Tab-separated table of C-alpha atoms and ligand atoms in Angstrom:
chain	number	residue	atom	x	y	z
A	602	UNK	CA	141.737	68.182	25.902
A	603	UNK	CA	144.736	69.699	27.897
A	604	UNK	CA	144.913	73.658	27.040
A	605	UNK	CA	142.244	74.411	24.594
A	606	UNK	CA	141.884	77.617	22.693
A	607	UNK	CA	138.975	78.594	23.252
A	608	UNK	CA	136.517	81.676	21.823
A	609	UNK	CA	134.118	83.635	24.365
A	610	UNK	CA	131.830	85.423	22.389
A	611	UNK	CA	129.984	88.221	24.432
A	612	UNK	CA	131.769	90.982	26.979
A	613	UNK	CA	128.697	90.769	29.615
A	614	UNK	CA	129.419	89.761	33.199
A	615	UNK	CA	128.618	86.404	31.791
A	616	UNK	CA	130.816	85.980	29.206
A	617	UNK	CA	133.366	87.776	31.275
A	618	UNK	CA	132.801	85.949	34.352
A	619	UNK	CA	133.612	82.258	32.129
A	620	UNK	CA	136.268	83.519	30.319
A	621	UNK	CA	138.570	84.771	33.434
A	622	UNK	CA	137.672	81.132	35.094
A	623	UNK	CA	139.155	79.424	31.727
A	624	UNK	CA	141.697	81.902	31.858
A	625	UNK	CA	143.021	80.566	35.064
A	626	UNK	CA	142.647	77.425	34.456
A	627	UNK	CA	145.107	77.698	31.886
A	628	UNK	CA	142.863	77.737	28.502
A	629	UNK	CA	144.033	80.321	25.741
A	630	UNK	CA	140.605	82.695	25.810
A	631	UNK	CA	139.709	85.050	23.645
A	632	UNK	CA	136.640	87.307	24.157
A	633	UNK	CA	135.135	88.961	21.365
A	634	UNK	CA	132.558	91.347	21.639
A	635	UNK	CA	130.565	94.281	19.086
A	636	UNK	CA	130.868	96.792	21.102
A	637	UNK	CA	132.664	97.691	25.004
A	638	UNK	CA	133.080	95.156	27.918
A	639	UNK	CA	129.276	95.560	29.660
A	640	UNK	CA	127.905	97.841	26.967
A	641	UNK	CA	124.351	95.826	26.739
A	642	UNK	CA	122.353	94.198	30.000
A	643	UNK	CA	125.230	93.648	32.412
A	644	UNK	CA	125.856	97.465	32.768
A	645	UNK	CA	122.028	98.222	32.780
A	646	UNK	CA	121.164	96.224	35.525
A	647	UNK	CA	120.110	97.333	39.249
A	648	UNK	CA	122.488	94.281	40.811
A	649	UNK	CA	120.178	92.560	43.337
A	650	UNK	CA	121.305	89.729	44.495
A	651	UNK	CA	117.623	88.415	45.376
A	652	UNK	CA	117.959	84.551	44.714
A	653	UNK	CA	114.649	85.278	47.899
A	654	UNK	CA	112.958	88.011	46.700
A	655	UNK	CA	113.482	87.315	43.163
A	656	UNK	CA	113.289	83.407	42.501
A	657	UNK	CA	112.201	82.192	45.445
A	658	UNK	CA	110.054	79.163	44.828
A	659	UNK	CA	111.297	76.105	45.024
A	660	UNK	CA	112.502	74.328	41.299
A	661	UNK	CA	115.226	74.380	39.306
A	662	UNK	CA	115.973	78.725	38.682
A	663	UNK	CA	115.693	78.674	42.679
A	664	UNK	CA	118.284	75.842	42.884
A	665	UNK	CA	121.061	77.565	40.765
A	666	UNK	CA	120.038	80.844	42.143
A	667	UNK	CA	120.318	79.166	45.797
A	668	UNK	CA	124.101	77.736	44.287
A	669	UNK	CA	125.177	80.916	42.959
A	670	UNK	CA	124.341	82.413	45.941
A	671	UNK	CA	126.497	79.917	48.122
A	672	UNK	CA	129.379	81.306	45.797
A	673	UNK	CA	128.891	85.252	45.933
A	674	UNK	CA	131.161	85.619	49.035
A	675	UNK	CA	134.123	83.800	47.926
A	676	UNK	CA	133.778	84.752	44.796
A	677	UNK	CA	133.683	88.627	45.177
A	678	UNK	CA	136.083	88.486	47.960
A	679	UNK	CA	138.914	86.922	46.065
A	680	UNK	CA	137.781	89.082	42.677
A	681	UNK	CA	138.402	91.608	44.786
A	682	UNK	CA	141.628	90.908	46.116
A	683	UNK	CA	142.809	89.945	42.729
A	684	UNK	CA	141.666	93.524	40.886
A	685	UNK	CA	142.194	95.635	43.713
A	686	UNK	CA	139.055	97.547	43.803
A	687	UNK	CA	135.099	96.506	45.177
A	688	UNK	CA	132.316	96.788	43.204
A	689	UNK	CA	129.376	97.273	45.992
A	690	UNK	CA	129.134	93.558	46.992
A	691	UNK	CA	127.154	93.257	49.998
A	692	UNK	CA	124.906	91.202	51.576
A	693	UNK	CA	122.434	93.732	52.679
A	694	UNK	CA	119.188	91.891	52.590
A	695	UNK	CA	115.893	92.197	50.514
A	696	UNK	CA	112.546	92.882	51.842
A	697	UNK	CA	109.334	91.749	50.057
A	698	UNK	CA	106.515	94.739	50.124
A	699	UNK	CA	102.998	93.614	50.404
A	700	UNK	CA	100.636	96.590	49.349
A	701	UNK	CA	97.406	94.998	50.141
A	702	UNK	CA	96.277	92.270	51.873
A	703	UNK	CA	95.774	89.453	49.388
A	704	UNK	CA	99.885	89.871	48.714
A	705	UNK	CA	100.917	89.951	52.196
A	706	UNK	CA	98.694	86.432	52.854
A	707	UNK	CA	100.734	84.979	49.513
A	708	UNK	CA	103.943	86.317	51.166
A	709	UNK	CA	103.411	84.779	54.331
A	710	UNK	CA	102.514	81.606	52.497
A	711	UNK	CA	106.044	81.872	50.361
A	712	UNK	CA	108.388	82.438	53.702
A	713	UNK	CA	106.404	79.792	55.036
A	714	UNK	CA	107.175	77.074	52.002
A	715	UNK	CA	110.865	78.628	51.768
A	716	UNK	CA	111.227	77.942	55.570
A	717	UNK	CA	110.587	74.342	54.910
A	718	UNK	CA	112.079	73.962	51.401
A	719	UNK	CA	115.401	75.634	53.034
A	720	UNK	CA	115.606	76.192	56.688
A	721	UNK	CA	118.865	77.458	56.628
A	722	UNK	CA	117.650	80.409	54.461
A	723	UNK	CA	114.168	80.882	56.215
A	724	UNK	CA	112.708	84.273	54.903
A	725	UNK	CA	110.845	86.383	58.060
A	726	UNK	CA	107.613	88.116	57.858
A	727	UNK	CA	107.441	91.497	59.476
A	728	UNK	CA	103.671	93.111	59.669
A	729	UNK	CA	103.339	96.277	58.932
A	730	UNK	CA	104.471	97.652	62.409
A	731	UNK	CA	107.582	95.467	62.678
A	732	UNK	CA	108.474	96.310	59.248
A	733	UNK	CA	107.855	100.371	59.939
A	734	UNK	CA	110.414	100.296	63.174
A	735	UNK	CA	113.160	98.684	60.184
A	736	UNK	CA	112.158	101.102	57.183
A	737	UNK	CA	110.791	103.978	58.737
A	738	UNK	CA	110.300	105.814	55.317
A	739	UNK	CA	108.060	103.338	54.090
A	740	UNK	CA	104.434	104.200	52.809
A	741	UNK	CA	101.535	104.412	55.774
A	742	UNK	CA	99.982	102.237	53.665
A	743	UNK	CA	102.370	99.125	53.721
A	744	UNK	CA	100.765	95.932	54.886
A	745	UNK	CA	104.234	94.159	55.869
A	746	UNK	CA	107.399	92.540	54.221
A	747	UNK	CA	109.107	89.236	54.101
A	748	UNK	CA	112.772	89.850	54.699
A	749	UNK	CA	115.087	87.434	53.069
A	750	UNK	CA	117.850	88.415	55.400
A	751	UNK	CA	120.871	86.882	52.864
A	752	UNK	CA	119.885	88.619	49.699
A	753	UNK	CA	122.070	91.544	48.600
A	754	UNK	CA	123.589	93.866	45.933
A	755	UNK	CA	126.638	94.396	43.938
A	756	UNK	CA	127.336	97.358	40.917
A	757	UNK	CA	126.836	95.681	37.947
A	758	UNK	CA	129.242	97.650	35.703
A	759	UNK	CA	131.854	97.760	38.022
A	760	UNK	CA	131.718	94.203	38.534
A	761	UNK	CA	131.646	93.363	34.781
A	762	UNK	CA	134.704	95.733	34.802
A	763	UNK	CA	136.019	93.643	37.688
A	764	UNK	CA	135.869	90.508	35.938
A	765	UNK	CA	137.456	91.739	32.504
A	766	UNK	CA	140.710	93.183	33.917
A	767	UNK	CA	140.815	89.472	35.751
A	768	UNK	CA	140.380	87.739	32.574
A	769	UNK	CA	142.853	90.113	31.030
A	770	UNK	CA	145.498	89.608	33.637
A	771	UNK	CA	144.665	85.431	33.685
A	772	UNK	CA	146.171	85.820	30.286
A	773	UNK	CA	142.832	85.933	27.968
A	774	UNK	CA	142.504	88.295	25.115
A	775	UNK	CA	140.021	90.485	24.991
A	776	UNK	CA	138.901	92.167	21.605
A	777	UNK	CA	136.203	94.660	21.590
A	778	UNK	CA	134.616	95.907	18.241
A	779	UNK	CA	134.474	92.575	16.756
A	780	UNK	CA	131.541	91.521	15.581
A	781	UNK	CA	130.871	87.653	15.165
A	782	UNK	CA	128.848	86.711	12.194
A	783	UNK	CA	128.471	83.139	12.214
A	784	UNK	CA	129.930	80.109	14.198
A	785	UNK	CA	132.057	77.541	11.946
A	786	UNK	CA	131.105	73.882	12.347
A	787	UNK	CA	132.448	70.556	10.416
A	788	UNK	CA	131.665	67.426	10.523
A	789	UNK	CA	129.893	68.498	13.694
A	790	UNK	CA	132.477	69.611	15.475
A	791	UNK	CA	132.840	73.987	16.140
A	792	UNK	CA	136.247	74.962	14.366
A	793	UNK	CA	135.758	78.718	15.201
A	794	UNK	CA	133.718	81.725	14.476
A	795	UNK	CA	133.419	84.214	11.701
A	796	UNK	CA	133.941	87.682	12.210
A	797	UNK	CA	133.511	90.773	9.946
A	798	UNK	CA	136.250	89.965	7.613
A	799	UNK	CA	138.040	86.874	9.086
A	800	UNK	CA	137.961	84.137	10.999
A	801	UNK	CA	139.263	82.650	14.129
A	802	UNK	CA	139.814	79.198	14.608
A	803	UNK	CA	138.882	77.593	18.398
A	804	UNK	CA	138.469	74.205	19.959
A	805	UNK	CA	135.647	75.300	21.971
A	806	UNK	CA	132.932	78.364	21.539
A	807	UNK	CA	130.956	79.744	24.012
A	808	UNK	CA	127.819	81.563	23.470
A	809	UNK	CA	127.724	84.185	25.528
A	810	UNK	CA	125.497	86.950	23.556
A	811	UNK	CA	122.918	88.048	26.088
A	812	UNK	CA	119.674	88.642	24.253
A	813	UNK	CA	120.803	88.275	21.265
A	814	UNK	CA	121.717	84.801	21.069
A	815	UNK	CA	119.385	83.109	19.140
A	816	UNK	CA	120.833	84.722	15.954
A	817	UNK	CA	124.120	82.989	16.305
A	818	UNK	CA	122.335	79.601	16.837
A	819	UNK	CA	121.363	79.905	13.260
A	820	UNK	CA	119.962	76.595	12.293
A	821	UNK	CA	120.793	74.657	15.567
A	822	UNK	CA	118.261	73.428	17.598
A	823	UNK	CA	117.811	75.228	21.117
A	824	UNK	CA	115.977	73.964	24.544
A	825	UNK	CA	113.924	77.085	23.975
A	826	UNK	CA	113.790	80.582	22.348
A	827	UNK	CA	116.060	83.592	23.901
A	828	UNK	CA	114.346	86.903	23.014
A	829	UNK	CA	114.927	90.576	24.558
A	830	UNK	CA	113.077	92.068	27.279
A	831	UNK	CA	113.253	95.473	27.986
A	832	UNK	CA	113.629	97.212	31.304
A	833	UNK	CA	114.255	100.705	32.413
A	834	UNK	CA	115.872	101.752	35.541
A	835	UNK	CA	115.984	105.321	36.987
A	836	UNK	CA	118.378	106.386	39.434
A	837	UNK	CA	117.243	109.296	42.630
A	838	UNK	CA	120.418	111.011	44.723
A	839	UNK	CA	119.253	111.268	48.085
A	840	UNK	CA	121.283	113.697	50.601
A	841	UNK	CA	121.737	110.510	52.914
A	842	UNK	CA	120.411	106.971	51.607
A	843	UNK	CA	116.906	106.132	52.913
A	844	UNK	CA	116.638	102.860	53.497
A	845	UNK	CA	119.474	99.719	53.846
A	846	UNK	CA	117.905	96.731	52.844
A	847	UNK	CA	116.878	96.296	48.983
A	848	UNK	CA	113.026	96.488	48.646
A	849	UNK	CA	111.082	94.795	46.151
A	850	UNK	CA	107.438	94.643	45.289
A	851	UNK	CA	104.917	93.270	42.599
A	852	UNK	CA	106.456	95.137	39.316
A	853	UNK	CA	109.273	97.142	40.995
A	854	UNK	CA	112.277	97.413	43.411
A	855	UNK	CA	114.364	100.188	44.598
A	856	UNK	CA	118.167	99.205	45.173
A	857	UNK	CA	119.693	101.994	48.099
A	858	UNK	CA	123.361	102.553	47.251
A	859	UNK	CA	125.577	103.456	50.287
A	860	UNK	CA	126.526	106.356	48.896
A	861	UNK	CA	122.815	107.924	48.743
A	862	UNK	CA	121.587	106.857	44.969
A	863	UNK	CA	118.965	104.593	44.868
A	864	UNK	CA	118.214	102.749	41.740
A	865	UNK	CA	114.548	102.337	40.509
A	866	UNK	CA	113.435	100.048	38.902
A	867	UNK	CA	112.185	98.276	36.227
A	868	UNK	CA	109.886	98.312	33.297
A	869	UNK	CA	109.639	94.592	31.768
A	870	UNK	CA	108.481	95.459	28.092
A	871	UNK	CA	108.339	93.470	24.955
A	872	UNK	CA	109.683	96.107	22.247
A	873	UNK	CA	112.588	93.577	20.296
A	874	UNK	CA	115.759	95.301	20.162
A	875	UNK	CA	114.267	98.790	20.818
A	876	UNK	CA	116.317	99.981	23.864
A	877	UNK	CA	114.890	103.604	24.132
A	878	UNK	CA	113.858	105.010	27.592
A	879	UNK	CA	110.261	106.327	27.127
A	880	UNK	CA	108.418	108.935	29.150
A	881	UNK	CA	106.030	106.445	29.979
A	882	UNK	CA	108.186	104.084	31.643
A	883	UNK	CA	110.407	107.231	33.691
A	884	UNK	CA	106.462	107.829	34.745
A	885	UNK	CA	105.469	104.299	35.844
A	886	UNK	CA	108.889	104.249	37.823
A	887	UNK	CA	108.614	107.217	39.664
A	888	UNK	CA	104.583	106.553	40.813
A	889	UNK	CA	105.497	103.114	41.630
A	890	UNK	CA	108.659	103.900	43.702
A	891	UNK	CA	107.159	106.988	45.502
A	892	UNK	CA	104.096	105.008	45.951
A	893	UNK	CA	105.999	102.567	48.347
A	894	UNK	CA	109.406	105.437	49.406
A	895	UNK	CA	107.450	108.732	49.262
A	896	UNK	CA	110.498	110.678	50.007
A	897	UNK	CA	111.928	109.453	46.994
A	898	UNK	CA	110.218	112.189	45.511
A	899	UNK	CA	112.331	115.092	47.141
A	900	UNK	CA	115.557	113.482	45.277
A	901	UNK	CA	117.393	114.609	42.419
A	902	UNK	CA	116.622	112.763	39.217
A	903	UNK	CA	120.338	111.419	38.031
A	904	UNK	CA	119.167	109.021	35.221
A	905	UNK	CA	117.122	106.791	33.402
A	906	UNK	CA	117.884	104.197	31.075
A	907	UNK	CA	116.990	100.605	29.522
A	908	UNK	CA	118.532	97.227	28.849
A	909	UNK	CA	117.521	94.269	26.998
A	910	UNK	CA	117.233	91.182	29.442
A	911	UNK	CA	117.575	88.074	27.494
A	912	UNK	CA	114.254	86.258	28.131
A	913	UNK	CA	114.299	82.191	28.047
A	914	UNK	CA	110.915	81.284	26.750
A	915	UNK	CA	110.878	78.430	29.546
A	916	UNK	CA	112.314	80.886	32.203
A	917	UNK	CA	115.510	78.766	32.633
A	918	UNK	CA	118.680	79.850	31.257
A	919	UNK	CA	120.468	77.795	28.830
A	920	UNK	CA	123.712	76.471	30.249
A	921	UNK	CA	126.590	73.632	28.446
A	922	UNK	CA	127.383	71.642	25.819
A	923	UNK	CA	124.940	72.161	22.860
A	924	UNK	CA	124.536	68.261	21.771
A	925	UNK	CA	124.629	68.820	17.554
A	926	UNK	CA	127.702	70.549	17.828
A	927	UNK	CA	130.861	69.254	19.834
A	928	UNK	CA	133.030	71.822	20.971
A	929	UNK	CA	130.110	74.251	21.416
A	930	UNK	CA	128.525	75.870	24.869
A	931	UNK	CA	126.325	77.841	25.704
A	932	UNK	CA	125.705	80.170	28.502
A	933	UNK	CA	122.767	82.475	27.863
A	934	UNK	CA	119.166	83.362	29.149
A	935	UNK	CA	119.716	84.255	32.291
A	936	UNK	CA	116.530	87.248	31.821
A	937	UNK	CA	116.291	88.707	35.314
A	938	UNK	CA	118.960	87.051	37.126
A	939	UNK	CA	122.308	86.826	35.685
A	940	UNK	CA	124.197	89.167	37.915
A	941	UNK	CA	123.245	87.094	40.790
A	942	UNK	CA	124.080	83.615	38.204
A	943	UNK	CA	127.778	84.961	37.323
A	944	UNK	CA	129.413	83.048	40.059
A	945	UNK	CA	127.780	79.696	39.263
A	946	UNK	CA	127.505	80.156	35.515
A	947	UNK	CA	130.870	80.535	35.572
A	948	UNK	CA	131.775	77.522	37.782
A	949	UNK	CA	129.378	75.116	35.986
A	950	UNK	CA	130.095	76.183	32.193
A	951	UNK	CA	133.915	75.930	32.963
A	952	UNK	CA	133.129	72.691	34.782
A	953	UNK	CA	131.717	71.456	31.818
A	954	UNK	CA	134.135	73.026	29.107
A	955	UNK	CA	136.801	71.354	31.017
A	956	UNK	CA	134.987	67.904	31.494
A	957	UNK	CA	134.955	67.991	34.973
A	958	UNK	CA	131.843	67.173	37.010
A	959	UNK	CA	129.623	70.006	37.505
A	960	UNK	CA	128.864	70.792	40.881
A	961	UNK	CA	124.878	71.230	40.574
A	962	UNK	CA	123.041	68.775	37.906
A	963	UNK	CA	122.456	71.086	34.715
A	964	UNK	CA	119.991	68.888	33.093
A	965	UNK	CA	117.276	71.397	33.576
A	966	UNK	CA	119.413	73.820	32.009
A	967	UNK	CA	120.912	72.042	29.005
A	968	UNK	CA	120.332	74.227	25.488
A	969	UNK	CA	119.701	71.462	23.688
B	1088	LIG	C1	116.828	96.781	33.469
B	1088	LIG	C2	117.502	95.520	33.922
B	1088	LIG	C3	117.648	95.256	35.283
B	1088	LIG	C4	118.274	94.090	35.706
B	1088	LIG	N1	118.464	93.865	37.045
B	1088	LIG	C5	119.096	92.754	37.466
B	1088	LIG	C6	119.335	92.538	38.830
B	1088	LIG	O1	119.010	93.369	39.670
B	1088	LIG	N2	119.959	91.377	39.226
B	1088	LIG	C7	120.354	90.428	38.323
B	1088	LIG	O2	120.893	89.391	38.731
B	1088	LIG	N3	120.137	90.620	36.990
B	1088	LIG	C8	119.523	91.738	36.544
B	1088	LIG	N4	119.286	91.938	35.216
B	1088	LIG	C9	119.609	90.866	34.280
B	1088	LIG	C10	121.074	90.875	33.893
B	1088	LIG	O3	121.452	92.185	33.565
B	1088	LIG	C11	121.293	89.957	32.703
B	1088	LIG	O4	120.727	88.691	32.935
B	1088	LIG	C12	122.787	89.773	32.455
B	1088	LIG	O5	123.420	91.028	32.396
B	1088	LIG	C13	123.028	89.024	31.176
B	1088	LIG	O6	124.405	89.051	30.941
B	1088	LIG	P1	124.981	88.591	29.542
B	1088	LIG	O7	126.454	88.685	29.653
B	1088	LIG	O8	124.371	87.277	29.176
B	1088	LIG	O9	124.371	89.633	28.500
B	1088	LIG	P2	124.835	91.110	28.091
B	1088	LIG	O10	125.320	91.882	29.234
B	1088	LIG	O11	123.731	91.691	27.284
B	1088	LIG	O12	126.096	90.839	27.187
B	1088	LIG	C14	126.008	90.258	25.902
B	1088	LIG	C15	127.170	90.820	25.103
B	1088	LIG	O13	127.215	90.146	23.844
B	1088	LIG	C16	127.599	91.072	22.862
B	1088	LIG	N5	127.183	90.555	21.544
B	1088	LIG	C17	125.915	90.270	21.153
B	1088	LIG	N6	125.931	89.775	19.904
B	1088	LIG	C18	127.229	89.738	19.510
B	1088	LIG	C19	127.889	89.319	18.313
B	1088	LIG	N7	127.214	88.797	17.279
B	1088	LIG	N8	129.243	89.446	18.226
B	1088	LIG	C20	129.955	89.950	19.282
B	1088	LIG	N9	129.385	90.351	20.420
B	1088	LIG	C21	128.029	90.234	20.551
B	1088	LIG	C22	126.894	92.358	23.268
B	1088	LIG	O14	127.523	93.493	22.702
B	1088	LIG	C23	127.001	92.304	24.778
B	1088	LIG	O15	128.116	93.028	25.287
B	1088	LIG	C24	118.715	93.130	34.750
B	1088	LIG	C25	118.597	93.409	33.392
B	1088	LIG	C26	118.011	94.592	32.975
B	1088	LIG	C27	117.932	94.905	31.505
């Protein structure tokens, strides 16, 4: 297929994030979305970049995380050059918090396998005094930390931002208000979506719907189920940011801006499509975060909100061709990660769109 016109359906970083690769490589995109560019997840998350602290045991998620991480630089550096504005990139590293003992011996164990499994990545435990000389506002009671020195951060909604206008100026159109009904199959081959009132004929669709992707699938048969997850962030202003590296701990992180917010986070609650923030979940955020940062308390309160991750029932998202249906892809479930997956969801669901060779094996991933 030489130029194919092809229909991104979903205006999250990850639909974004495919459709300005296509763009450039000279496919005729179109991405349709209900509502705004980022309106759902992508905009809601805290943008770690914690393929360590977040996925780090060895098996497939780690793999693509370990990819996409291999990608970040070069990927926000030249998004960067190309839109003309930064989006809080950085590779500031993430730090593990072990509360009592029992997590800091699993910790040690886990930099201990990743130091094997990886070398070149090696996480490093810090006790408790070690770790108090790097994060002096920690908790008296902290244990110690495993520092994954090459995890980092990036602002979610300006980098969703980022990667529209890029898309936009590659030459693909982007429609927002639109939404798509139903995909259009014959013969077994996608000829296009339907949209409130019309339809739009394409070569190739890609599924790009976040957590609510497993009503477009309609009848087709899927790898697993995608359902939403809800999690609610806070954000505290401090006069002067705390802390530099991200920290993370069992049920929570806190995400320092440079600027002085820090970003609290996150509930993980099963409530379907219910995205309301709840006074119980602004209360479990605030204990847990002051419970490990106490002088987060002294900050001003500057929000709280909630986004619906879209959950894989297996816990690996679903990535390329969908085998019932040529012409159809699929690039969805990426639940707590898909910030940190844009760069290599894009390269590997272009790579595949395109029929090129994909640079990691997505067997594991396939949505069929
Ligand atoms: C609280 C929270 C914190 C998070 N923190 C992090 C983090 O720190 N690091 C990280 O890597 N990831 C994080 N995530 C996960 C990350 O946000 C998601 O994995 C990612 O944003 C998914 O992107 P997406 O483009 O697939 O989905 P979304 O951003 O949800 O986009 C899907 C889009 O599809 C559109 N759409 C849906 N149905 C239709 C339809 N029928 N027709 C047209 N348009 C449609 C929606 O309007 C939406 O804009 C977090 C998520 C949450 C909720």
């Amino acid at each position: 297929m030489s130029t194919p016109v092809v229909i991104v359906v979903g205006a999250g970083v990850v639909g974004c994030a495919i459709a300005a690769k296509l763009a450039r490589r000279d496919c005729r995109v179109t991405v349709l979305d209900r509502l705004a560019t980022g309106a759902e997840a992508s905009s809601a998350a805290a943008g770690i970049l914690g393929a360590g602290a977040e996925c780090g045991r060895p098996g497939p998620l780690y793999d693509l995380c370990k990819h996409s991480m291999d990608l970040w630089s070069d990927f926000a550096t030249s998004l960067r050059q190309r839109v003309g504005f930064g989006f809080g990139w950085e590779t500031c590293g993430a730090i593990e918090i072990a509360k009592d003992n029992d997590t800091a011996l699993a910790l040690q164990a886990k930099g201990e396998q990743l130091a094997v499994a990886d070398p070149g990545r090696a996480p490093r435990w810090h006790d408790a005094r070690e770790l108090r000389v790097r994060v002096p506002e920690l908790a008296d009671d902290i244990r110690g930390g495993l520092l994954h020195p090459g995890d980092g951060q990036v602002e979610p909604a300006l980098l969703t931002k980022a990667l529209a206008i890029d898309a936009v100026r590659c030459g693909a159109r982007l429609q927002t208000g639109r939404v798509v009904r139903g995909l259009l199959v014959q013969h077994g081959r996608i000829t296009g979506v339907a949209c409130d009132g019309d339809t739009l004929p394409a070569d190739v669709v890609v599924v790009a719907t976040g957590a609510w992707s497993q009503t477009l699938f309609g009848g087709l048969r899927t790898r697993t189920l995608v359902r939403p997850q809800r999690g609610q962030l806070a954000e505290i202003e401090m006069q002067v940011p705390p802390m530099r590296p991200v920290l993370t701990w069992q049920g929570g992180y806190a995400v320092p801006r440079r600027d002085g917010r820090v970003v609290i986070g996150a509930t993980s609650e099963d409530a379907g499509f219910d995205k309301r923030v709840t006074a119980g979940g602004l209360l479990h955020l605030l204990a847990m975060a002051t419970s490990v940062v106490p002088a987060l308390a002294g900050g001003d309160l500057r929000g709280h909100w909630a986004g619906l991750r879209p959950m894989a029932a297996d816990g690996l998202p679903l990535l390329g061709p969908h085998p019932q249906v040529e012409g159809l892809f699929v690039a969805t479930g990426h639940h707590r990660n898909g910030i940190l997956l844009a760069p290599a969801t894009a390269q590997l669901v272009a790579q595949s769109v395109l029929q090129a060779e994909t640079s990691l094996d997505l067997s594991p991933f396939l949505p069929g």
